[in-house]
mmCIF file of C-alpha atoms in Angstrom:
data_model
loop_
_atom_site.group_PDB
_atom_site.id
_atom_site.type_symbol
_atom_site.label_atom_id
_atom_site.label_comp_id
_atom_site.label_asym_id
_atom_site.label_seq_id
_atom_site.Cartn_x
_atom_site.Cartn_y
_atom_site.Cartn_z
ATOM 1 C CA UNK A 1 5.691 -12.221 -44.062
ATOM 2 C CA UNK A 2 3.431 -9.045 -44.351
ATOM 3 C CA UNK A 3 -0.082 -10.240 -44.639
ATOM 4 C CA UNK A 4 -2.585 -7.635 -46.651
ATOM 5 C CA UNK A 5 -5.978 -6.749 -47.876
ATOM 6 C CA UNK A 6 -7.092 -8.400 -51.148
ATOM 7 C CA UNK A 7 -7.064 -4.398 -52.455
ATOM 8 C CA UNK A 8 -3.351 -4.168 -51.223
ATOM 9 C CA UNK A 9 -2.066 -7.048 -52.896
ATOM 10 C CA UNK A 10 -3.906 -5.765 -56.046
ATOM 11 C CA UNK A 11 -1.572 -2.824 -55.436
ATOM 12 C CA UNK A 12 1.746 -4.517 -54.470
ATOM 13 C CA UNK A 13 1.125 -6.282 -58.282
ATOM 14 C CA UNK A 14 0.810 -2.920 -59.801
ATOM 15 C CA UNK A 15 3.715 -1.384 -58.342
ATOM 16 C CA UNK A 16 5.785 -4.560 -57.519
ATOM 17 C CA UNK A 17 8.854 -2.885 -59.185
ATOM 18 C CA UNK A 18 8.605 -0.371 -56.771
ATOM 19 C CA UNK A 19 9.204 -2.846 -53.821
ATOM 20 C CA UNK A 20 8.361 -6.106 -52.059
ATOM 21 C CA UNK A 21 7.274 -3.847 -48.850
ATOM 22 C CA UNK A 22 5.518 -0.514 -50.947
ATOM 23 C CA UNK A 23 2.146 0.374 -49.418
ATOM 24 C CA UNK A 24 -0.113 3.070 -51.290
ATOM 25 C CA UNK A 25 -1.079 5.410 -48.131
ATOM 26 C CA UNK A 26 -4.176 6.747 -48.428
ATOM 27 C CA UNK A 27 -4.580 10.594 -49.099
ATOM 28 C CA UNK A 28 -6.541 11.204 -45.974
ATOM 29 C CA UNK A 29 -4.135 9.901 -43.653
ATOM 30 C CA UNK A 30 -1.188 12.161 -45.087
ATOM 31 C CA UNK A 31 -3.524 14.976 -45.126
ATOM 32 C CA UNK A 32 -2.014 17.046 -41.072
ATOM 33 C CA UNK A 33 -4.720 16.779 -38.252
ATOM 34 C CA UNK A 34 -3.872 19.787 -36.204
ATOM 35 C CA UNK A 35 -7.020 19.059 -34.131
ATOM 36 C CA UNK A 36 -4.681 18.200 -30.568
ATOM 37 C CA UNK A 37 -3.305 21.591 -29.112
ATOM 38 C CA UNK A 38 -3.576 19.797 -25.921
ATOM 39 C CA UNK A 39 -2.656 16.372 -24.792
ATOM 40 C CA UNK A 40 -5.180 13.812 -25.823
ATOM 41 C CA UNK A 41 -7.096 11.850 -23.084
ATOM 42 C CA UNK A 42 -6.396 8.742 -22.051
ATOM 43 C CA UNK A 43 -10.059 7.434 -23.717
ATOM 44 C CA UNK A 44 -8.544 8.424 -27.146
ATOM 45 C CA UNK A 45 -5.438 6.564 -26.849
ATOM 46 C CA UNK A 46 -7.337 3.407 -25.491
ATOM 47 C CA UNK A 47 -9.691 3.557 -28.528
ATOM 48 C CA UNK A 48 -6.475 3.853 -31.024
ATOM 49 C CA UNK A 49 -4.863 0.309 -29.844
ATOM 50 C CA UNK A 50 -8.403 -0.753 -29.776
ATOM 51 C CA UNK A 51 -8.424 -0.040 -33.457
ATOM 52 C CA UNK A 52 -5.219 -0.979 -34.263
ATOM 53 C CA UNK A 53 -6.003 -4.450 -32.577
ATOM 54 C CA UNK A 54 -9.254 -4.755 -34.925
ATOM 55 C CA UNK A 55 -8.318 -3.349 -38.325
ATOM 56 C CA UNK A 56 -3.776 -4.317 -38.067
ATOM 57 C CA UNK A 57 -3.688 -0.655 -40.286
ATOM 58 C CA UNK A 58 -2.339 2.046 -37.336
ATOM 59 C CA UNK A 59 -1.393 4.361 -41.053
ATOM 60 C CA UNK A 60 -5.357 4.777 -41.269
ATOM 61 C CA UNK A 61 -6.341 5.559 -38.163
ATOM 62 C CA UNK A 62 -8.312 8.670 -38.691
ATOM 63 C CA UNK A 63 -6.381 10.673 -36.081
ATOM 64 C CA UNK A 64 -3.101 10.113 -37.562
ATOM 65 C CA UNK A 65 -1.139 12.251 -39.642
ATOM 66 C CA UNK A 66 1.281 10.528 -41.716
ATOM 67 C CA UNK A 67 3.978 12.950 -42.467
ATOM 68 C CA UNK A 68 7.250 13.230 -41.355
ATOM 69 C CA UNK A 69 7.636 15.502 -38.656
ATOM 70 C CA UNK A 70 10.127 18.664 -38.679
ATOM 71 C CA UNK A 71 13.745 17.736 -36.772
ATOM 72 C CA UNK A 72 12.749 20.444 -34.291
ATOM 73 C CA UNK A 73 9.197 19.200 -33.450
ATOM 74 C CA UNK A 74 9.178 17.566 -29.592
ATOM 75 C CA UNK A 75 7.412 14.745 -29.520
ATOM 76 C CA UNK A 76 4.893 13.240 -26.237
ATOM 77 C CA UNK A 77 4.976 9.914 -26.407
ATOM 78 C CA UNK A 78 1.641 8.669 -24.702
ATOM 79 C CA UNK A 79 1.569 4.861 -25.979
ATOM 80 C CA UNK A 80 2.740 1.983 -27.341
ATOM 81 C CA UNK A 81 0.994 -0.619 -29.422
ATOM 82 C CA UNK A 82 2.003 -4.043 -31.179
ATOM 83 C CA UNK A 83 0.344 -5.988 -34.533
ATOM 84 C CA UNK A 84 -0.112 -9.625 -34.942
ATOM 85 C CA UNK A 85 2.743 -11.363 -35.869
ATOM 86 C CA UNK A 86 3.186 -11.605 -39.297
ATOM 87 C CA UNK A 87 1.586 -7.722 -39.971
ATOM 88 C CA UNK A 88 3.939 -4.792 -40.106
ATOM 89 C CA UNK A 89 3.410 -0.832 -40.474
ATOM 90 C CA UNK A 90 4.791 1.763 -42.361
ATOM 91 C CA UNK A 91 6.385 4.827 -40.078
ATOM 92 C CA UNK A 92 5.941 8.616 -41.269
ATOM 93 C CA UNK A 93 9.754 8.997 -39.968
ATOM 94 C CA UNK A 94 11.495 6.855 -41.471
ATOM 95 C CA UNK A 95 9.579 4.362 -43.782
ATOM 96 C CA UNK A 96 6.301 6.259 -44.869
ATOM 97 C CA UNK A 97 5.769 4.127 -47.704
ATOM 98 C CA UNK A 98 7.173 0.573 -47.115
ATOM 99 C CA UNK A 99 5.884 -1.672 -44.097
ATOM 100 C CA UNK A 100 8.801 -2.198 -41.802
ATOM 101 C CA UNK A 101 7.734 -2.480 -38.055
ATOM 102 C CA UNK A 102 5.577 -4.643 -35.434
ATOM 103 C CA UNK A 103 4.599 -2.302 -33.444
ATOM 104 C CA UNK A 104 5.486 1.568 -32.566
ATOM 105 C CA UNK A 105 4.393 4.438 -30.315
ATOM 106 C CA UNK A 106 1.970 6.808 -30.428
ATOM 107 C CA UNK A 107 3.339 10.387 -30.335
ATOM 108 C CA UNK A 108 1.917 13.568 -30.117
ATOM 109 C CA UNK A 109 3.410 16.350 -31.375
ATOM 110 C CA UNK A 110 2.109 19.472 -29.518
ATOM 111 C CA UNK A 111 4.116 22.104 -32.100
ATOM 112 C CA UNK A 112 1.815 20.846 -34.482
ATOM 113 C CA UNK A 113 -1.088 19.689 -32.608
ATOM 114 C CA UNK A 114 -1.167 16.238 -34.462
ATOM 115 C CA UNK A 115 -0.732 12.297 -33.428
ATOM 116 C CA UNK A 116 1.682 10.100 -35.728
ATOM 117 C CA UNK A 117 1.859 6.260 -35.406
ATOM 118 C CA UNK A 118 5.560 5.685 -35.058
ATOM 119 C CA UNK A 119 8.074 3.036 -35.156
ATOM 120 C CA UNK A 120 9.493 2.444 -31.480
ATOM 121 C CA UNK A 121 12.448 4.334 -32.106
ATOM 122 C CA UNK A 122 12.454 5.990 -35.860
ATOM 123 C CA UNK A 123 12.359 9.424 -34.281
ATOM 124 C CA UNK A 124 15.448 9.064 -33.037
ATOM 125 C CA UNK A 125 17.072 8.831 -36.848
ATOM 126 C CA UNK A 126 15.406 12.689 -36.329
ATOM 127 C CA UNK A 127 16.606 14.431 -33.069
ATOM 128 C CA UNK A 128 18.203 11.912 -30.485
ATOM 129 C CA UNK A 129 18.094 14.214 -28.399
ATOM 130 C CA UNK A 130 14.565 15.216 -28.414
ATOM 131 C CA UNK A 131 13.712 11.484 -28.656
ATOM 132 C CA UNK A 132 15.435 10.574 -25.503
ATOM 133 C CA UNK A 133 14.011 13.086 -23.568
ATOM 134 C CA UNK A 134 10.041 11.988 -24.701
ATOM 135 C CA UNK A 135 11.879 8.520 -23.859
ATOM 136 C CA UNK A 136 12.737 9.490 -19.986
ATOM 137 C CA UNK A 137 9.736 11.091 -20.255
ATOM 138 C CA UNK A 138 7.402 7.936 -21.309
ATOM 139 C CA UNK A 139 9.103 5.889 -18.757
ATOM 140 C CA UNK A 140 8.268 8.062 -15.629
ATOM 141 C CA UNK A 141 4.738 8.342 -16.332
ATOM 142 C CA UNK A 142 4.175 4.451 -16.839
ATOM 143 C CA UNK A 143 6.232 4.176 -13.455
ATOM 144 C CA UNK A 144 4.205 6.751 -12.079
ATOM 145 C CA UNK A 145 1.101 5.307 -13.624
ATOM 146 C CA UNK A 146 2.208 1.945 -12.279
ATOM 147 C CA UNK A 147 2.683 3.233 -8.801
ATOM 148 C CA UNK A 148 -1.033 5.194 -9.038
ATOM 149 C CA UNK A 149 -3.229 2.314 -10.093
ATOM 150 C CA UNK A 150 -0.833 -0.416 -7.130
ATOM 151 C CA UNK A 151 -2.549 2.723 -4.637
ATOM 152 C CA UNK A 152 -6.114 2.514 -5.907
ATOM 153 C CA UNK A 153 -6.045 -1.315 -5.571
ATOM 154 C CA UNK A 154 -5.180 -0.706 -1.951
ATOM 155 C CA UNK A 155 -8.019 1.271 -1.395
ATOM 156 C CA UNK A 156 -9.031 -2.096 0.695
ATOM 157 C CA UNK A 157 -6.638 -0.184 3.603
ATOM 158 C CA UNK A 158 -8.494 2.761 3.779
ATOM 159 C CA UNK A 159 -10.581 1.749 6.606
ATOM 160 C CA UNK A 160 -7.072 0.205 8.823
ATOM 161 C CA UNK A 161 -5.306 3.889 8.260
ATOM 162 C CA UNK A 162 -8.613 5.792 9.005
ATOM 163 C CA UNK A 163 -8.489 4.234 12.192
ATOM 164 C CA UNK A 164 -5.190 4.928 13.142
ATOM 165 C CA UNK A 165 -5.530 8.292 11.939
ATOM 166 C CA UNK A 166 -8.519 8.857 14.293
ATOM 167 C CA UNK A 167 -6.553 7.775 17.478
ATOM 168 C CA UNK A 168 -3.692 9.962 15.770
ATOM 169 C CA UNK A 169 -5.643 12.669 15.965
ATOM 170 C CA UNK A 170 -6.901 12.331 19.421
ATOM 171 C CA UNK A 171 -3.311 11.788 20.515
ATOM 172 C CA UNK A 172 -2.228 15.017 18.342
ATOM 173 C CA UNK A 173 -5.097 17.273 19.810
ATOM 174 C CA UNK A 174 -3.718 16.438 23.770
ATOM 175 C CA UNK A 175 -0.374 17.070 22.020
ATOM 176 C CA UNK A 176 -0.957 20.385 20.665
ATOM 177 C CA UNK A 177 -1.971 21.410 24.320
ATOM 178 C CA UNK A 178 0.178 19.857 26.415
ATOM 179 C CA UNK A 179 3.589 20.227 25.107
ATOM 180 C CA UNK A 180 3.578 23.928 24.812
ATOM 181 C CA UNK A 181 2.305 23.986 28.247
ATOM 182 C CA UNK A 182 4.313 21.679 29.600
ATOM 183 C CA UNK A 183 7.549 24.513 27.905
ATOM 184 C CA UNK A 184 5.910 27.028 29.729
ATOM 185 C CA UNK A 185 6.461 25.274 33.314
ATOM 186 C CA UNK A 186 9.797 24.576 32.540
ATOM 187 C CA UNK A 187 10.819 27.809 31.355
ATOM 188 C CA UNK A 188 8.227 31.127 32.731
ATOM 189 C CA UNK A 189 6.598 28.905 36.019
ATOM 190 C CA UNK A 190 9.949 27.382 37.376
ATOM 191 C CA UNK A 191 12.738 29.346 35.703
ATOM 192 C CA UNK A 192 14.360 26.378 34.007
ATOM 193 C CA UNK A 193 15.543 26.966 29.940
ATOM 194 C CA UNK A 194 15.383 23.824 29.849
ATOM 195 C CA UNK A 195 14.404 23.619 25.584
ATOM 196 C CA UNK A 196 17.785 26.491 25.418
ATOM 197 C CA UNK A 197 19.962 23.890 27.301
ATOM 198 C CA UNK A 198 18.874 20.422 25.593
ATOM 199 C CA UNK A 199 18.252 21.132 22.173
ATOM 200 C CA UNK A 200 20.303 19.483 20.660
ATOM 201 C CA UNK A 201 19.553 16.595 22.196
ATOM 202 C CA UNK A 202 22.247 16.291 24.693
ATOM 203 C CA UNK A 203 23.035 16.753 28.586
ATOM 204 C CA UNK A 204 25.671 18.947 29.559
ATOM 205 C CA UNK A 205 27.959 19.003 32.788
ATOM 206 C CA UNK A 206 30.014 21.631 33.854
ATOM 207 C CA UNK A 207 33.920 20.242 34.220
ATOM 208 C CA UNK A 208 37.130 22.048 35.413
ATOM 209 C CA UNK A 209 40.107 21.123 33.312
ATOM 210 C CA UNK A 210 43.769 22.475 33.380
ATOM 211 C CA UNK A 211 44.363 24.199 29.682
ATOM 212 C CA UNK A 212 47.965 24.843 29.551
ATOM 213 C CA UNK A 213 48.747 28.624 27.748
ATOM 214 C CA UNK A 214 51.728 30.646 27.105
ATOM 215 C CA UNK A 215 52.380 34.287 28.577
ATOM 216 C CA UNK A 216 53.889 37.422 27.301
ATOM 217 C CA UNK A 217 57.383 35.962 28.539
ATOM 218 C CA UNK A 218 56.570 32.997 26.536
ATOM 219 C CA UNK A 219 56.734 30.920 29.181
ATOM 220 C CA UNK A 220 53.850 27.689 29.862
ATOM 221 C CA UNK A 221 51.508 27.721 32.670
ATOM 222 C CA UNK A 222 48.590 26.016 33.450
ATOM 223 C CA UNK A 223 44.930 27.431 34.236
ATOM 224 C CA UNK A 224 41.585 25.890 35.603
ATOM 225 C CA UNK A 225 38.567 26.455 32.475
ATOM 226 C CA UNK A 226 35.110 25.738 33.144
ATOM 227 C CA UNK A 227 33.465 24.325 30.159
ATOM 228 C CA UNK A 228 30.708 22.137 29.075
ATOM 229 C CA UNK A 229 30.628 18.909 28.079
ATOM 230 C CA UNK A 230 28.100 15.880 26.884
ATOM 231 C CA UNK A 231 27.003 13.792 30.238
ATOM 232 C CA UNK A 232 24.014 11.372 28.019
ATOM 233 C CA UNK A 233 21.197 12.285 25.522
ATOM 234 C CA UNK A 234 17.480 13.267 25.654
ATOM 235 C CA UNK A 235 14.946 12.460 23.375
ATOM 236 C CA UNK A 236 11.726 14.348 22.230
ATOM 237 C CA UNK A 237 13.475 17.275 22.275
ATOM 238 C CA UNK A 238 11.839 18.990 19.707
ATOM 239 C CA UNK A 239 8.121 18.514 22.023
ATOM 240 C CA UNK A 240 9.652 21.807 23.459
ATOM 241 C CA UNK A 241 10.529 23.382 20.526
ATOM 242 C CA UNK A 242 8.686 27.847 20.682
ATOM 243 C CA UNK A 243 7.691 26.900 17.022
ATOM 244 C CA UNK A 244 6.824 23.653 17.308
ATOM 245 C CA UNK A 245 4.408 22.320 14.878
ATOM 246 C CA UNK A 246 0.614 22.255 15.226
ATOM 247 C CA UNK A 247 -0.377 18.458 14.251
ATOM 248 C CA UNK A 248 -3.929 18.377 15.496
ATOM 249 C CA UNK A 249 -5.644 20.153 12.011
ATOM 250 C CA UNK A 250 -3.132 19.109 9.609
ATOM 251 C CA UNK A 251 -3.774 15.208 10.308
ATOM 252 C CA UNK A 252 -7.619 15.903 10.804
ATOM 253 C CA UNK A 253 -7.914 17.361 7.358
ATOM 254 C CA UNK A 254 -5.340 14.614 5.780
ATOM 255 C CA UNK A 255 -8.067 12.037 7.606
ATOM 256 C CA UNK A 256 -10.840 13.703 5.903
ATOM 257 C CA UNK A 257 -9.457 13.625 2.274
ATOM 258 C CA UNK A 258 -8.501 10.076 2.713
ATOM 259 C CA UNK A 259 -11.925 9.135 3.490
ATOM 260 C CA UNK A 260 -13.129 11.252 0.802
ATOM 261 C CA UNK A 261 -11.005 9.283 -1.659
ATOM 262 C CA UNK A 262 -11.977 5.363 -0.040
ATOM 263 C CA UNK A 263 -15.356 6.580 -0.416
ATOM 264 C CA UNK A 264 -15.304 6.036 -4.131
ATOM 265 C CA UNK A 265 -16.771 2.545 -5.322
ATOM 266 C CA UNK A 266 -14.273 -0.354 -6.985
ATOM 267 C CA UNK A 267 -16.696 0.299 -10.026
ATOM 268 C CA UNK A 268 -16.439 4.098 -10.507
ATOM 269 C CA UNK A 269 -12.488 3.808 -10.080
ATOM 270 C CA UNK A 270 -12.254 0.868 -12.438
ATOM 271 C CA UNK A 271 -14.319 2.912 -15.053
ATOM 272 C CA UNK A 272 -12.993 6.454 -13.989
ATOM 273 C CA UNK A 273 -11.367 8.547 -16.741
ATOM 274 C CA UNK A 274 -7.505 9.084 -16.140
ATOM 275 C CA UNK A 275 -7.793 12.493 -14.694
ATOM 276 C CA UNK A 276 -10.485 10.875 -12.218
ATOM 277 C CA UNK A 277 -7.966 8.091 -11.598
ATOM 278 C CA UNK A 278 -4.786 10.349 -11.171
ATOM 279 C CA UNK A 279 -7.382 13.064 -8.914
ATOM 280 C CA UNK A 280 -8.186 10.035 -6.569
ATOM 281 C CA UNK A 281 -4.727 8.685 -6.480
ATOM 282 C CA UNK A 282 -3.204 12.271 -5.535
ATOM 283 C CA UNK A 283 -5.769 12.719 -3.413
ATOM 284 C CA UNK A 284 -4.916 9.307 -1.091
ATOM 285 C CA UNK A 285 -1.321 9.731 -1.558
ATOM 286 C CA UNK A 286 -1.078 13.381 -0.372
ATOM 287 C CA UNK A 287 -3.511 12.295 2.533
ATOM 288 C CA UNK A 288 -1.119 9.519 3.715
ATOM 289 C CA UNK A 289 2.034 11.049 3.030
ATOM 290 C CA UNK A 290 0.841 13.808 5.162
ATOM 291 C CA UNK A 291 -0.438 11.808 7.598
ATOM 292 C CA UNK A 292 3.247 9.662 7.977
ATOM 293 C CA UNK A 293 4.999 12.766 8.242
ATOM 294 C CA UNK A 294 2.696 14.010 11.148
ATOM 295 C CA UNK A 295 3.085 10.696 12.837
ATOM 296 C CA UNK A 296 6.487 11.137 12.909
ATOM 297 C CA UNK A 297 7.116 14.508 14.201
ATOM 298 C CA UNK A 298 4.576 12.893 17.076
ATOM 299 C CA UNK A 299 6.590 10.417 18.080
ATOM 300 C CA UNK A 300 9.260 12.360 18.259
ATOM 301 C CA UNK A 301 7.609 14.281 20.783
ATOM 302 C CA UNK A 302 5.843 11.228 22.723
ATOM 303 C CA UNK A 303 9.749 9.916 23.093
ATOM 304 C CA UNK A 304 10.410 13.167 25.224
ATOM 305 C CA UNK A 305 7.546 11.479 27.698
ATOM 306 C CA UNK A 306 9.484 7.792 27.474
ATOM 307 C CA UNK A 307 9.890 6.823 31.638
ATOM 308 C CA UNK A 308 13.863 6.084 29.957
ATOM 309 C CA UNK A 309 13.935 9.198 28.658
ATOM 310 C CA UNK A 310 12.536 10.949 31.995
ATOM 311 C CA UNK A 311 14.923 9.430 33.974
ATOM 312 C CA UNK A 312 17.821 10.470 32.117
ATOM 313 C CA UNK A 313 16.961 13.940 32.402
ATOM 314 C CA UNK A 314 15.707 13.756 36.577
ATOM 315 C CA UNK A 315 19.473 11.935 36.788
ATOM 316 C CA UNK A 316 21.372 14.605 34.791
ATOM 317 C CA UNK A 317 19.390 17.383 36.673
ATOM 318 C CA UNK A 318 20.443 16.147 39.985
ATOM 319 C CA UNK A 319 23.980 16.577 39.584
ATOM 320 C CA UNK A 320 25.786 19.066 41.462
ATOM 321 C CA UNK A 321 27.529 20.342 37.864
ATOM 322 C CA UNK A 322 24.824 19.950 35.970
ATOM 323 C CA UNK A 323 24.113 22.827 33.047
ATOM 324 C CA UNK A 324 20.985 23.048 34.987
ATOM 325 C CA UNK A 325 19.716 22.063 38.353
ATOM 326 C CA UNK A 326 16.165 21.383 39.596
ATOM 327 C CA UNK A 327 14.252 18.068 40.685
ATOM 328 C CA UNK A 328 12.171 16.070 38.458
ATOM 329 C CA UNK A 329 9.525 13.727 39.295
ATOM 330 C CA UNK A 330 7.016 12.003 37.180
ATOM 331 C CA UNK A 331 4.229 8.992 37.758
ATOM 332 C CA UNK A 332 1.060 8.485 38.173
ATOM 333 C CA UNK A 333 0.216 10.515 34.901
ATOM 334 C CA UNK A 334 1.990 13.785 36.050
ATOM 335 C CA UNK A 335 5.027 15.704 36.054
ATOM 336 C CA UNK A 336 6.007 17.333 38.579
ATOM 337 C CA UNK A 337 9.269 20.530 38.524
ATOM 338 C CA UNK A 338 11.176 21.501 41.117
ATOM 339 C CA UNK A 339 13.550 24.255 41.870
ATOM 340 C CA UNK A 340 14.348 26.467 44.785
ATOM 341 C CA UNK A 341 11.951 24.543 46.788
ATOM 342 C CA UNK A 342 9.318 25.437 44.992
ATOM 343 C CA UNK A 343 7.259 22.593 43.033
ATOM 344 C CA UNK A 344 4.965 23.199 40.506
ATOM 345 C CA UNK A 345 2.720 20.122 38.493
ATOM 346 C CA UNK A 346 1.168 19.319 35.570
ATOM 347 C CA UNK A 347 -1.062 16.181 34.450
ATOM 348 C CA UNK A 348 -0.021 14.140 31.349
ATOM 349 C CA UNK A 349 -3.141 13.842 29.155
ATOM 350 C CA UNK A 350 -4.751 10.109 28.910
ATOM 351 C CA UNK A 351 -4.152 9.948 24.951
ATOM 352 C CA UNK A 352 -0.460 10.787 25.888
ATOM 353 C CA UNK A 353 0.087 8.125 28.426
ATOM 354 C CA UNK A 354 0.556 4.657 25.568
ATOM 355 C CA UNK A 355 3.686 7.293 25.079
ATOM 356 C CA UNK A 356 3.955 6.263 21.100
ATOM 357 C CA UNK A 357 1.044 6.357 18.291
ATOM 358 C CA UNK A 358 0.346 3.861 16.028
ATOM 359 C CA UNK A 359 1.912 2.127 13.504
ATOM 360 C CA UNK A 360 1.034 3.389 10.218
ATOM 361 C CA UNK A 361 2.299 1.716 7.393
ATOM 362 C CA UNK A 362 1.987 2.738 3.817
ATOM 363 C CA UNK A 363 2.367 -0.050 1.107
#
């Protein structure tokens, strides 16, 4: 039953013929408030539940313009709000002057710069299509919102990732140095292409097989072909790579923003506006993210420096039909080439030798 003011029910008596549900709308709130050309802040929607929790009326909010809005106008929808049971509200779309629903959405209509205080779904009797596009709409952001405000209450992990991303970036810094260095013994110091051969991550052996072909006579006869073929796998491959990427800046400046963001207080981001909020959030997530990534790509490369991984490669190298031959030692924290009886060395940096980095785990 739809509970009223002492002044409404005064109404309702006058007009009762009209019907059970009428409602006299004031002037003001069917007078358009084109005051919104951009979205309205987070604050402003906050204080309209806030108001429609105190007073049960969302038609006389003073932000709301209760008209019905053209087919073609696209609607925003940036809330949702719900009465006491028992109290219902009249919708400019469908119902502007009989109470009908519990509770609605506020939309914003940026066409025509003005907020209306909707039924749930009474702009769809308007453009379904336009309504189920602010629909898809509505339900990414509160995802997205969801997923923003789990991130800021994690902010208690800062100080675990900082610390990985410290030893990260000691480990990426040797990295940066070494593996391009360690290409250039390979390839201009001992003469082996040894990034060219492997790059794809497998070891190749040379094999003779018969291949059987026909002549001019048309006639079969068999003939010897040389050709390559996969003898195991190497790892870390990419370590070699003549582009490969430079980690050591990119995951110092992702460790400074994320320390930037954990800096904030739990009081300023409880009480920070939503663009605060969503500046913060972006701010950790992009740090992280970027962070991940440039773990990865490191381990990647620390798996080329794997004793398992070493050893396949000396192994392969020694074979007589290998794609490419030359000796390869390694221990005591250096590698050490061979070819043509001619050695050359180089040391494996100390933030290289725990061969992987650490875990980092995003929640």
């Amino acid at each position: 039953m739809v509970k009223a003011t002492s002044a409404e029910k005064s109404t309702h008596a006058e007009i009762s013929k009209k019907s059970d549900t009428w409602i006299n709308v004031p002037e003001a709130s069917r007078t358009p408030k084109p005051i919104f050309p951009a979205r309205p802040p987070l604050e402003l929607i906050i204080a309209i539940k806030h108001r429609i929790r105190e007073t049960r009326e969302p038609w006389t909010h003073p932000n709301h313009t209760h008209t019905k809005p053209p087919k073609d106008s696209r609607p925003v929808y940036l809330g949702e709000f719900d009465l006491p049971r028992g109290y219902l509200t009249p919708c400019p779309c469908c119902s502007p002057n009989n109470f009908k629903f519990g509770a609605g959405k506020i939309a914003w209509f940026p066409d025509e710069h003005v907020l209306r205080l909707i039924g749930p779904q009474c702009f769809r009797t308007l453009n379904v299509e336009l309504h189920e596009a602010a629909l898809a709409q509505w339900d990414k952001e509160k995802k997205e919102t969801q997923a923003r405000d789990y991130l800021l209450e994690r902010r208690d992990l800062v100080e675990k990732w900082l610390e990985a991303a410290d030893e990260m970036v000691a480990m990426s810094r040797e990295a940066d140095r070494f593996f391009p260095a360690l290409k250039d013994l390979f390839e201009r110091r001992v003469g082996v292409p040894l990034y060219s051969a492997i790059r794809e991550g497998f070891l190749h052996v040379w094999i003779d097989e018969p291949e059987f072909r026909i002549n001019d006579k048309g006639e079969t006869y068999t003939k010897m072909v040389r050709r390559l073929v996969i003898h195991g796998a190497a790892g870390g491959v990419e370590a070699l790579k003549p582009n490969r990427k430079q980690l050591h800046v990119v995951i110092s400046q992702a460790r400074t923003a994320l320390a930037q963001a954990g800096a904030f207080s739990v009081d300023y981001v409880k009480n920070a506006s939503f663009e605060d909020k969503n500046r913060i959030a972006k701010m950790m997530r992009t740090a992280l993210q970027t962070i991940k990534q440039c773990r990865a790509v490191l381990e990647t490369d620390c798996w080329f420096l794997r004793v398992e991984n070493l050893q396949n490669i000396r192994g392969w190298a020694r074979r007589p039909n290998a794609q490419l031959e030359f000796e390869l030692s390694f221990g005591d924290g250096k590698i050490i080439v061979t070819k043509d009886d001619v050695s050359h060395s180089i040391i494996i940096p100390g933030a290289l030798r725990t061969r992987m980095p650490p875990r980092f785990e995003l929640p």
